């Protein structure tokens, strides 16, 4: 069974950095055509933070451009999110997802909490 597991969240002061990792398992050697990071703050809707496609193209939400960097390791079915210059408004639960090539299904991780103190 395909599973995505996030790690790397935590508490950091404003201006600090964190690196999130999302590792997929159980994919049976099949990869993901697109992988992305989403976040949901209390009382707000989930929003796309960054997404990276199999072609290498990347999308970012405007509020993180220039501060966050998404990357992936296809051989390991892993996607990363380097977050620099963090702001209190970046506080949220961050979740990753992936579009599995074999079934064209989207799988989600359980999420990791990121808290930025002012």
PDB file of C-alpha atoms in Angstrom:
ATOM      1  CA  UNK A   1       0.000   0.000   0.000  1.00  0.00           C
ATOM      2  CA  UNK A   2       1.298   3.426  -0.919  1.00  0.00           C
ATOM      3  CA  UNK A   3       2.148   5.632   2.028  1.00  0.00           C
ATOM      4  CA  UNK A   4       3.571   9.129   2.253  1.00  0.00           C
ATOM      5  CA  UNK A   5       5.232  10.155   5.482  1.00  0.00           C
ATOM      6  CA  UNK A   6       6.303  13.713   6.290  1.00  0.00           C
ATOM      7  CA  UNK A   7       9.024  14.728   8.707  1.00  0.00           C
ATOM      8  CA  UNK A   8      10.968  17.821   9.643  1.00  0.00           C
ATOM      9  CA  UNK A   9       8.298  20.026  11.148  1.00  0.00           C
ATOM     10  CA  UNK A  10       8.731  21.816  14.442  1.00  0.00           C
ATOM     11  CA  UNK A  11       8.926  25.122  16.248  1.00  0.00           C
ATOM     12  CA  UNK A  12      11.176  27.853  14.898  1.00  0.00           C
ATOM     13  CA  UNK A  13      11.580  31.578  15.428  1.00  0.00           C
ATOM     14  CA  UNK A  14      10.661  34.041  12.727  1.00  0.00           C
ATOM     15  CA  UNK A  15      13.459  34.318  10.209  1.00  0.00           C
ATOM     16  CA  UNK A  16      14.543  30.757  10.780  1.00  0.00           C
ATOM     17  CA  UNK A  17      14.562  27.751   8.479  1.00  0.00           C
ATOM     18  CA  UNK A  18      13.130  24.263   8.344  1.00  0.00           C
ATOM     19  CA  UNK A  19      13.411  21.474   5.829  1.00  0.00           C
ATOM     20  CA  UNK A  20      10.456  19.171   5.331  1.00  0.00           C
ATOM     21  CA  UNK A  21      10.803  15.714   3.853  1.00  0.00           C
ATOM     22  CA  UNK A  22       8.084  13.506   2.394  1.00  0.00           C
ATOM     23  CA  UNK A  23       9.035   9.923   1.681  1.00  0.00           C
ATOM     24  CA  UNK A  24       6.835   7.497  -0.207  1.00  0.00           C
ATOM     25  CA  UNK A  25       6.803   3.762   0.395  1.00  0.00           C
ATOM     26  CA  UNK A  26       4.903   0.807  -1.004  1.00  0.00           C
ATOM     27  CA  UNK A  27       4.856   2.177  -4.535  1.00  0.00           C
ATOM     28  CA  UNK A  28       6.126  -1.045  -6.042  1.00  0.00           C
ATOM     29  CA  UNK A  29       8.765   0.679  -8.104  1.00  0.00           C
ATOM     30  CA  UNK A  30       6.290   3.068  -9.686  1.00  0.00           C
ATOM     31  CA  UNK A  31       6.906   6.760  -9.294  1.00  0.00           C
ATOM     32  CA  UNK A  32       4.825   9.880  -8.949  1.00  0.00           C
ATOM     33  CA  UNK A  33       4.198  12.223 -11.833  1.00  0.00           C
ATOM     34  CA  UNK A  34       3.649  15.188  -9.533  1.00  0.00           C
ATOM     35  CA  UNK A  35       4.329  15.786  -5.877  1.00  0.00           C
ATOM     36  CA  UNK A  36       3.418  18.764  -3.803  1.00  0.00           C
ATOM     37  CA  UNK A  37       3.227  20.437  -0.439  1.00  0.00           C
ATOM     38  CA  UNK A  38       0.049  21.916   0.983  1.00  0.00           C
ATOM     39  CA  UNK A  39      -0.696  23.631   4.260  1.00  0.00           C
ATOM     40  CA  UNK A  40      -3.688  24.368   6.418  1.00  0.00           C
ATOM     41  CA  UNK A  41      -3.711  26.931   9.171  1.00  0.00           C
ATOM     42  CA  UNK A  42      -6.371  26.913  11.896  1.00  0.00           C
ATOM     43  CA  UNK A  43      -9.647  28.279  10.587  1.00  0.00           C
ATOM     44  CA  UNK A  44      -8.379  28.481   7.021  1.00  0.00           C
ATOM     45  CA  UNK A  45      -8.722  26.388   3.901  1.00  0.00           C
ATOM     46  CA  UNK A  46      -5.915  24.166   2.759  1.00  0.00           C
ATOM     47  CA  UNK A  47      -3.723  25.850   0.175  1.00  0.00           C
ATOM     48  CA  UNK A  48      -1.103  24.654  -2.247  1.00  0.00           C
ATOM     49  CA  UNK A  49       2.361  25.786  -1.197  1.00  0.00           C
ATOM     50  CA  UNK A  50       4.575  24.243  -3.880  1.00  0.00           C
ATOM     51  CA  UNK A  51       4.269  21.573  -6.500  1.00  0.00           C
ATOM     52  CA  UNK A  52       6.842  19.842  -8.684  1.00  0.00           C
ATOM     53  CA  UNK A  53       6.034  17.832 -11.776  1.00  0.00           C
ATOM     54  CA  UNK A  54       7.766  14.934 -13.462  1.00  0.00           C
ATOM     55  CA  UNK A  55       8.909  17.349 -16.168  1.00  0.00           C
ATOM     56  CA  UNK A  56      10.715  19.373 -13.531  1.00  0.00           C
ATOM     57  CA  UNK A  57       8.401  22.349 -13.724  1.00  0.00           C
ATOM     58  CA  UNK A  58       7.496  23.956 -10.413  1.00  0.00           C
ATOM     59  CA  UNK A  59       4.685  26.091  -9.037  1.00  0.00           C
ATOM     60  CA  UNK A  60       4.726  28.168  -5.842  1.00  0.00           C
ATOM     61  CA  UNK A  61       2.039  30.121  -4.144  1.00  0.00           C
ATOM     62  CA  UNK A  62       2.919  33.796  -4.256  1.00  0.00           C
ATOM     63  CA  UNK A  63       3.442  34.187  -0.514  1.00  0.00           C
ATOM     64  CA  UNK A  64       6.387  31.758  -0.433  1.00  0.00           C
ATOM     65  CA  UNK A  65       8.184  32.675  -3.657  1.00  0.00           C
ATOM     66  CA  UNK A  66      11.812  33.489  -2.975  1.00  0.00           C
ATOM     67  CA  UNK A  67      11.685  31.874   0.472  1.00  0.00           C
ATOM     68  CA  UNK A  68      10.694  28.236  -0.115  1.00  0.00           C
ATOM     69  CA  UNK A  69      12.269  25.726  -2.478  1.00  0.00           C
ATOM     70  CA  UNK A  70      10.732  22.410  -3.496  1.00  0.00           C
ATOM     71  CA  UNK A  71      12.864  19.577  -4.835  1.00  0.00           C
ATOM     72  CA  UNK A  72      12.538  15.864  -5.361  1.00  0.00           C
ATOM     73  CA  UNK A  73      14.574  12.699  -5.569  1.00  0.00           C
ATOM     74  CA  UNK A  74      12.800  10.457  -8.054  1.00  0.00           C
ATOM     75  CA  UNK A  75      14.930   7.424  -7.268  1.00  0.00           C
ATOM     76  CA  UNK A  76      13.785   7.605  -3.654  1.00  0.00           C
ATOM     77  CA  UNK A  77      10.241   8.866  -4.344  1.00  0.00           C
ATOM     78  CA  UNK A  78      10.966  11.707  -1.947  1.00  0.00           C
ATOM     79  CA  UNK A  79      10.045  15.362  -2.083  1.00  0.00           C
ATOM     80  CA  UNK A  80      11.553  18.135   0.026  1.00  0.00           C
ATOM     81  CA  UNK A  81      10.530  21.619   1.013  1.00  0.00           C
ATOM     82  CA  UNK A  82      13.277  23.967   2.142  1.00  0.00           C
ATOM     83  CA  UNK A  83      11.684  26.838   4.011  1.00  0.00           C
ATOM     84  CA  UNK A  84      13.777  29.931   4.734  1.00  0.00           C
ATOM     85  CA  UNK A  85      12.933  33.315   6.220  1.00  0.00           C
ATOM     86  CA  UNK A  86       9.938  31.806   7.956  1.00  0.00           C
ATOM     87  CA  UNK A  87       7.159  34.089   9.125  1.00  0.00           C
ATOM     88  CA  UNK A  88       4.485  33.575  11.792  1.00  0.00           C
ATOM     89  CA  UNK A  89       1.907  33.413   9.001  1.00  0.00           C
ATOM     90  CA  UNK A  90       3.625  30.270   7.716  1.00  0.00           C
ATOM     91  CA  UNK A  91       2.375  28.440  10.802  1.00  0.00           C
ATOM     92  CA  UNK A  92       0.234  25.511   9.652  1.00  0.00           C
ATOM     93  CA  UNK A  93       0.033  21.771   9.243  1.00  0.00           C
ATOM     94  CA  UNK A  94       2.027  20.916   6.148  1.00  0.00           C
ATOM     95  CA  UNK A  95       1.039  17.851   4.133  1.00  0.00           C
ATOM     96  CA  UNK A  96       2.495  16.330   1.026  1.00  0.00           C
ATOM     97  CA  UNK A  97       0.741  14.536  -1.761  1.00  0.00           C
ATOM     98  CA  UNK A  98       1.714  12.589  -4.811  1.00  0.00           C
ATOM     99  CA  UNK A  99       0.009  11.494  -8.016  1.00  0.00           C
ATOM    100  CA  UNK A 100       0.928   7.814  -8.331  1.00  0.00           C
ATOM    101  CA  UNK A 101       1.669   6.865 -11.924  1.00  0.00           C
ATOM    102  CA  UNK A 102       0.433   3.292 -11.687  1.00  0.00           C
ATOM    103  CA  UNK A 103      -3.175   4.100 -10.746  1.00  0.00           C
ATOM    104  CA  UNK A 104      -3.316   7.844 -11.423  1.00  0.00           C
ATOM    105  CA  UNK A 105      -4.447   8.191  -7.809  1.00  0.00           C
ATOM    106  CA  UNK A 106      -3.493  10.924  -5.359  1.00  0.00           C
ATOM    107  CA  UNK A 107      -2.073   9.909  -2.007  1.00  0.00           C
ATOM    108  CA  UNK A 108      -1.633  12.167   1.023  1.00  0.00           C
ATOM    109  CA  UNK A 109       0.630  12.100   4.021  1.00  0.00           C
ATOM    110  CA  UNK A 110      -0.617  12.640   7.558  1.00  0.00           C
ATOM    111  CA  UNK A 111       0.897  16.097   7.922  1.00  0.00           C
ATOM    112  CA  UNK A 112       3.538  17.724  10.076  1.00  0.00           C
ATOM    113  CA  UNK A 113       3.114  20.806  12.234  1.00  0.00           C
ATOM    114  CA  UNK A 114       5.186  23.888  11.517  1.00  0.00           C
ATOM    115  CA  UNK A 115       4.992  26.662  14.094  1.00  0.00           C
ATOM    116  CA  UNK A 116       6.794  29.970  13.628  1.00  0.00           C
ATOM    117  CA  UNK A 117       7.027  32.202  16.683  1.00  0.00           C
ATOM    118  CA  UNK A 118       7.356  35.960  16.451  1.00  0.00           C
TER     119      UNK A 118
END
